[in-house]
Short mmCIF file of C-alpha atoms in Angstrom, two decimals:
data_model
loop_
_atom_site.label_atom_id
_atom_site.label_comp_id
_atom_site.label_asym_id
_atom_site.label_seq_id
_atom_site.Cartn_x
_atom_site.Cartn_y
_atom_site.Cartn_z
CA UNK J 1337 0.00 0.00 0.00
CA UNK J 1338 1.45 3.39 -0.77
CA UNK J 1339 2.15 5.42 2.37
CA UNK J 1340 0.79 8.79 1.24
CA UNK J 1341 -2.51 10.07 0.42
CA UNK J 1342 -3.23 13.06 -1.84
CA UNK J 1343 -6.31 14.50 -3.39
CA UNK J 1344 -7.43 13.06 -6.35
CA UNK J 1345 -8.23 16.04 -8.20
CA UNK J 1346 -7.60 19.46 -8.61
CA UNK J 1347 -7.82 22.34 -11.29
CA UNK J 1348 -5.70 25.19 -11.67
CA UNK J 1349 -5.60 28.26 -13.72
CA UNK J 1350 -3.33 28.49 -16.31
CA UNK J 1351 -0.54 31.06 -15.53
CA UNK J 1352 -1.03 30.46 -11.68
CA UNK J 1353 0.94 28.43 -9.13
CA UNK J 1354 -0.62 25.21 -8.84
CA UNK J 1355 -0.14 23.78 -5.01
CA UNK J 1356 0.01 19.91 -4.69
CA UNK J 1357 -0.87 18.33 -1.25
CA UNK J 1358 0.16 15.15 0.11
CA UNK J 1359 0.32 14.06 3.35
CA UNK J 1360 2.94 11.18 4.83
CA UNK J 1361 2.22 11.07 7.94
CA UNK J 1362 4.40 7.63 8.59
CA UNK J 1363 7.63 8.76 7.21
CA UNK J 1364 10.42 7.91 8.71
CA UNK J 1365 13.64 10.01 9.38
CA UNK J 1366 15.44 8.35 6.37
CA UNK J 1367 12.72 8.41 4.02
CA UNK J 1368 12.94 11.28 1.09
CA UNK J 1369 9.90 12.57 -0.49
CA UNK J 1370 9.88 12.19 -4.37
CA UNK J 1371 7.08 13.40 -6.88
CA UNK J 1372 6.60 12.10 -10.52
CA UNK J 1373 4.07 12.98 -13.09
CA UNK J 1374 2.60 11.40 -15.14
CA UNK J 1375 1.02 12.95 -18.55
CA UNK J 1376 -1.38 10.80 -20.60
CA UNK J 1377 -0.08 7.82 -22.58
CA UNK J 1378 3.73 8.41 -21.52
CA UNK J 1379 5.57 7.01 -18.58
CA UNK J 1380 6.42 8.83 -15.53
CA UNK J 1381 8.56 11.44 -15.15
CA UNK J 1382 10.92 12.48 -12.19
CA UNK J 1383 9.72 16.38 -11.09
CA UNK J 1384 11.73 16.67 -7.48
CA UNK J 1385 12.76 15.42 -4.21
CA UNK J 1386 13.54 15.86 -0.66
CA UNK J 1387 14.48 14.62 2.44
CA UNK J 1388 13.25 17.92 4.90
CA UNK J 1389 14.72 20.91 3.22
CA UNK J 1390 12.68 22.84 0.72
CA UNK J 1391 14.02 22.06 -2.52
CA UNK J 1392 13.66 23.85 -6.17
CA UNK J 1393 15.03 23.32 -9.85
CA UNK J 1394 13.45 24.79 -12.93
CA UNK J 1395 10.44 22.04 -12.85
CA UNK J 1396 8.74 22.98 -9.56
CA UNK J 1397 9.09 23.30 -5.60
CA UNK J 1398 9.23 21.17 -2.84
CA UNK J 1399 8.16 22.13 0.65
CA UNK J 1400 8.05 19.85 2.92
CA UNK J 1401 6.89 20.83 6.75
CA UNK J 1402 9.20 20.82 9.93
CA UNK J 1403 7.97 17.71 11.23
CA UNK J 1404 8.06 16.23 7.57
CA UNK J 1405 4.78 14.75 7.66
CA UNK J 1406 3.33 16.73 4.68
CA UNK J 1407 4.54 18.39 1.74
CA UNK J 1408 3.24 20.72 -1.37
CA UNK J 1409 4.48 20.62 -4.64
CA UNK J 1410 4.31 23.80 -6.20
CA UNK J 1411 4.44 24.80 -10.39
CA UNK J 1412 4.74 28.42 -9.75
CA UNK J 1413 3.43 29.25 -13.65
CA UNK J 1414 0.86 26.10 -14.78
CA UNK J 1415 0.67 25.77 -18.63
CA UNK J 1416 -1.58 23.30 -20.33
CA UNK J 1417 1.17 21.18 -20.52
CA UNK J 1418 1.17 20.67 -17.25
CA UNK J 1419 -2.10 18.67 -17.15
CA UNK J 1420 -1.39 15.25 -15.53
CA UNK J 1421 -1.82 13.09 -12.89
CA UNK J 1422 0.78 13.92 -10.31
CA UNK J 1423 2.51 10.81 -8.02
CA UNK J 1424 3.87 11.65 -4.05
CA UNK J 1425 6.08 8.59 -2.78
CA UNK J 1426 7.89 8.30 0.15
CA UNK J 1427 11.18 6.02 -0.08
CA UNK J 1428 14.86 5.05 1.12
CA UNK J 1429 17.26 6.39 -0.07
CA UNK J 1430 20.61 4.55 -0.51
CA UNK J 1431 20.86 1.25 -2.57
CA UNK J 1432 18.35 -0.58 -0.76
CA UNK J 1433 16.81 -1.97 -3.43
CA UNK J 1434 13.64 -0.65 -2.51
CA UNK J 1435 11.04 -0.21 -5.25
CA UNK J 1436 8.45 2.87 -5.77
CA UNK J 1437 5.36 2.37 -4.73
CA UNK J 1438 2.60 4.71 -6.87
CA UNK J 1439 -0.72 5.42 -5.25
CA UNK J 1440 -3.53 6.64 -6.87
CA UNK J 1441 -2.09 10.23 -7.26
CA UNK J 1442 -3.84 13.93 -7.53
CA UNK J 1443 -5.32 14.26 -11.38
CA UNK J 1444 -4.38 17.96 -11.88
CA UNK J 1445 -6.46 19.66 -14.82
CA UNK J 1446 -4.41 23.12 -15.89
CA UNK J 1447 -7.40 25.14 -17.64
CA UNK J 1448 -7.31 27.81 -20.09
CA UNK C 286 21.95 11.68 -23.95
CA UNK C 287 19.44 8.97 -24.60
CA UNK C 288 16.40 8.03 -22.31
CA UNK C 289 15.28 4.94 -21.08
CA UNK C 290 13.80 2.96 -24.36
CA UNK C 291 11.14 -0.02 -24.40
CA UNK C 292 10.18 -2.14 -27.44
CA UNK C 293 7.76 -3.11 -29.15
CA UNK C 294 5.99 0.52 -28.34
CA UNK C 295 2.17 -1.88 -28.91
CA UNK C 296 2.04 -4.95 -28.68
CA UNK C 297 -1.43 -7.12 -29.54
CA UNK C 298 -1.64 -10.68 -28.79
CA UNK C 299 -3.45 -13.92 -28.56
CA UNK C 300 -4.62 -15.33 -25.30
CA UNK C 301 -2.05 -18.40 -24.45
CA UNK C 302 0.86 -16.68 -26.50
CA UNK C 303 4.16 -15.91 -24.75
CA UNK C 304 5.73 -11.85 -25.79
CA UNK C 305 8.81 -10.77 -24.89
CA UNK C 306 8.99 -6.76 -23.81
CA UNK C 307 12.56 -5.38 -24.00
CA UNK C 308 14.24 -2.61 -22.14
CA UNK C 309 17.50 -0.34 -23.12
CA UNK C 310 17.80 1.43 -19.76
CA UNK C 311 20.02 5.05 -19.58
CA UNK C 312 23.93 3.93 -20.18
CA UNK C 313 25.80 3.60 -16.71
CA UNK C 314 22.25 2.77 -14.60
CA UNK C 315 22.87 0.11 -12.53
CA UNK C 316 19.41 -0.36 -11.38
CA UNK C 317 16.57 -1.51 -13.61
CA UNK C 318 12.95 -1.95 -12.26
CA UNK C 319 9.58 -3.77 -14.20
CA UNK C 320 5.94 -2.28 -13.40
CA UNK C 321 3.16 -2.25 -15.15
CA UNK C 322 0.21 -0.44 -15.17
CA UNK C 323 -3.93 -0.87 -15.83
CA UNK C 324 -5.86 1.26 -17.08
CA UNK C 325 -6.71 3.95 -14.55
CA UNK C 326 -4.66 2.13 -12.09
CA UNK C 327 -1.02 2.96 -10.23
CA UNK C 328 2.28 1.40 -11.16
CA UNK C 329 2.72 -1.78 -9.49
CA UNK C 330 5.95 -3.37 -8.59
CA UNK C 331 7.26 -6.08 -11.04
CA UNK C 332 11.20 -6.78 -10.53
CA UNK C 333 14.47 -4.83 -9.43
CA UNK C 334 18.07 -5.93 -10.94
CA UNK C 335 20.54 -4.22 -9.62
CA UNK C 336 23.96 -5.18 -10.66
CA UNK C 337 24.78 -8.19 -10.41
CA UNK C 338 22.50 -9.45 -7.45
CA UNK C 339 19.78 -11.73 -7.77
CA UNK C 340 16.65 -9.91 -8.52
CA UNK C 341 13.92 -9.45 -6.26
CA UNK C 342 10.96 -11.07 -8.13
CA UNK C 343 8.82 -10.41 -4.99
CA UNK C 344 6.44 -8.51 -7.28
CA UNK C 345 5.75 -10.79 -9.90
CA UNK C 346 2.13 -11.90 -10.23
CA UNK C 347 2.29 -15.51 -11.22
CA UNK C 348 5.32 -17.92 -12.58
CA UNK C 349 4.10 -17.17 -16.36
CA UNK C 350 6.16 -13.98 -15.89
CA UNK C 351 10.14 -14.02 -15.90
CA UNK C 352 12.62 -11.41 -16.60
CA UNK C 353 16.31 -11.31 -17.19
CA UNK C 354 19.19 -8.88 -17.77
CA UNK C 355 22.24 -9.40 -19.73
CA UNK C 356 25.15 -8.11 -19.02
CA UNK C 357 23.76 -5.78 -17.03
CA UNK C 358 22.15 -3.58 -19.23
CA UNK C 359 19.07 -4.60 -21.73
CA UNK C 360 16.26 -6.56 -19.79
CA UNK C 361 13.26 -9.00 -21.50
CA UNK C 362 10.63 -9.26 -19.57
CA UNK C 363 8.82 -12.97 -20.59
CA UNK C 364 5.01 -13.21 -20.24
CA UNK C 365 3.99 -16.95 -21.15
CA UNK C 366 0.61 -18.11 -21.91
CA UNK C 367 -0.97 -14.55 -21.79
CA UNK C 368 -4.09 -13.90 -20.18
CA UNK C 369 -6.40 -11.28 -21.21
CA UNK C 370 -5.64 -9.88 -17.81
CA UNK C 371 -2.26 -9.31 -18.47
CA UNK C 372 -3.38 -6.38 -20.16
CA UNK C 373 -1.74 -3.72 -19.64
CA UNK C 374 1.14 -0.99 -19.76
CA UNK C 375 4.96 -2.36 -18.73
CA UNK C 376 6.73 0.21 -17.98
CA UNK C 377 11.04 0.00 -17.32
CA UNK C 378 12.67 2.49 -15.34
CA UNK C 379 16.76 2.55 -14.37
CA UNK C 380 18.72 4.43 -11.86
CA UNK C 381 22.37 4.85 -10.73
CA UNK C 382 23.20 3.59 -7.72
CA UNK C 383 22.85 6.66 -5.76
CA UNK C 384 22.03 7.58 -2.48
CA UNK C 385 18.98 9.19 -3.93
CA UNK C 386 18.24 6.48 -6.66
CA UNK C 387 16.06 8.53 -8.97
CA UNK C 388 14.24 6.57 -11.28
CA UNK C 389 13.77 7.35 -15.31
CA UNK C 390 10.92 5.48 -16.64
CA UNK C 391 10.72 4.34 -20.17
CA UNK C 392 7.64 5.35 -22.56
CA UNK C 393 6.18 2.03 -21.61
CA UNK C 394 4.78 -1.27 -23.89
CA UNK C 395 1.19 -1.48 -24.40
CA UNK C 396 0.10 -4.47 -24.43
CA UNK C 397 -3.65 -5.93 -25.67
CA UNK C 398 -3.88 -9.92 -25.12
CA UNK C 399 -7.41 -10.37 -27.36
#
């Protein structure tokens, strides 16, 4: 079972931020926070990650709370483009052989 | 520098037919993972190589599936006798063996067992 839960929809305007909840409330000390997307008929794509700083790079943001049991993924500028469903997984990190596990995800609709 | 690549890109068969799904992962990646996906549905877990351990198969559904990587790069994954509810999309993904192992996924194999 996949150890966060996130809304399964949301809609954004195109042009604004777009702020993607997920809560992971279980997380343990060494687990990192990673999103992936996921845009119709492609495979996933790696967005961002963390471990309990707020990170950025020229995809998105990741802020994740003090006590780590939350985070947001922000697009500050949605396009269209940006239309997908939207995958929060908590993980090890180090070789640990550990597989992802996808939940359901948040179905984000960017509209015109 | 090139992606993760899967072949065949579709792939229809006949119930009770074996495929073969093949997977170039990124050059240097260590790390190779199987999931597929239904439609609508999450990715779920197939089988991890990484190196030259043995692979953890712990996610494979029944014994008509089997994988293998050659010299540590391309991977088949083997369905035998298909059923029509091995329908679905098999996606690869690789990673380095990083602390952070970020995974690239592959475009994925469609596959329709009629």
């Amino acid at each position: 079972d996949a150890k966060t839960t996130q809304p399964p929809s949301m809609d954004c305007a195109e042009g604004r931020a777009a702020n993607l909840p997920c809560n992971h409330s279980t997380i343990s000390g060494n687990e990192y926070v990673y999103w992936y997307r996921q845009i119709h008929s492609q495979g996933p794509q790696y967005i961002i990650h963390g471990l309990k700083n707020n990170e950025t790079n020229e995809m998105a943001s990741l802020i994740i709370t003090e006590d780590r049991k939350s985070s947001t993924l922000i697009l500050p500028h949605a396009t269209l483009r940006d239309t997908a469903v939207y995958y929060c997984i908590v993980r090890l990190g180090g070789n640990y052989g550990q597989n992802f596990v996808f939940g359901p995800g948040t179905r984000l609709s960017v509209l015109p | 520098g090139a992606g993760v690549s899967q072949s065949p890109s579709n792939k229809v068969t006949e119930k009770g037919k074996d495929v073969e799904l093949r997977c170039d992962p990124i050059s240097g990646h260590t790390a190779l993972y199987w999931y597929r996906q239904s439609l609508g549905q999450g990715l779920e877990f197939l089988i991890y190589f990484q190196g030259n351990s043995a692979p953890d198969k712990s996610g494979l559904p029944s014994d008509r599936f089997s994988a293998e990587r050659t010299g540590g790069s391309v991977s088949t994954l083997t369905i035998q006798r298909t059923q029509q509810e091995d329908s679905a999309v098999y996606l690869c993904a690789s990673s380095l063996t990083t602390e952070q192992e970020t995974q690239y996924f592959g475009p994925g194999t469609r596959l329709l067992v009629l």
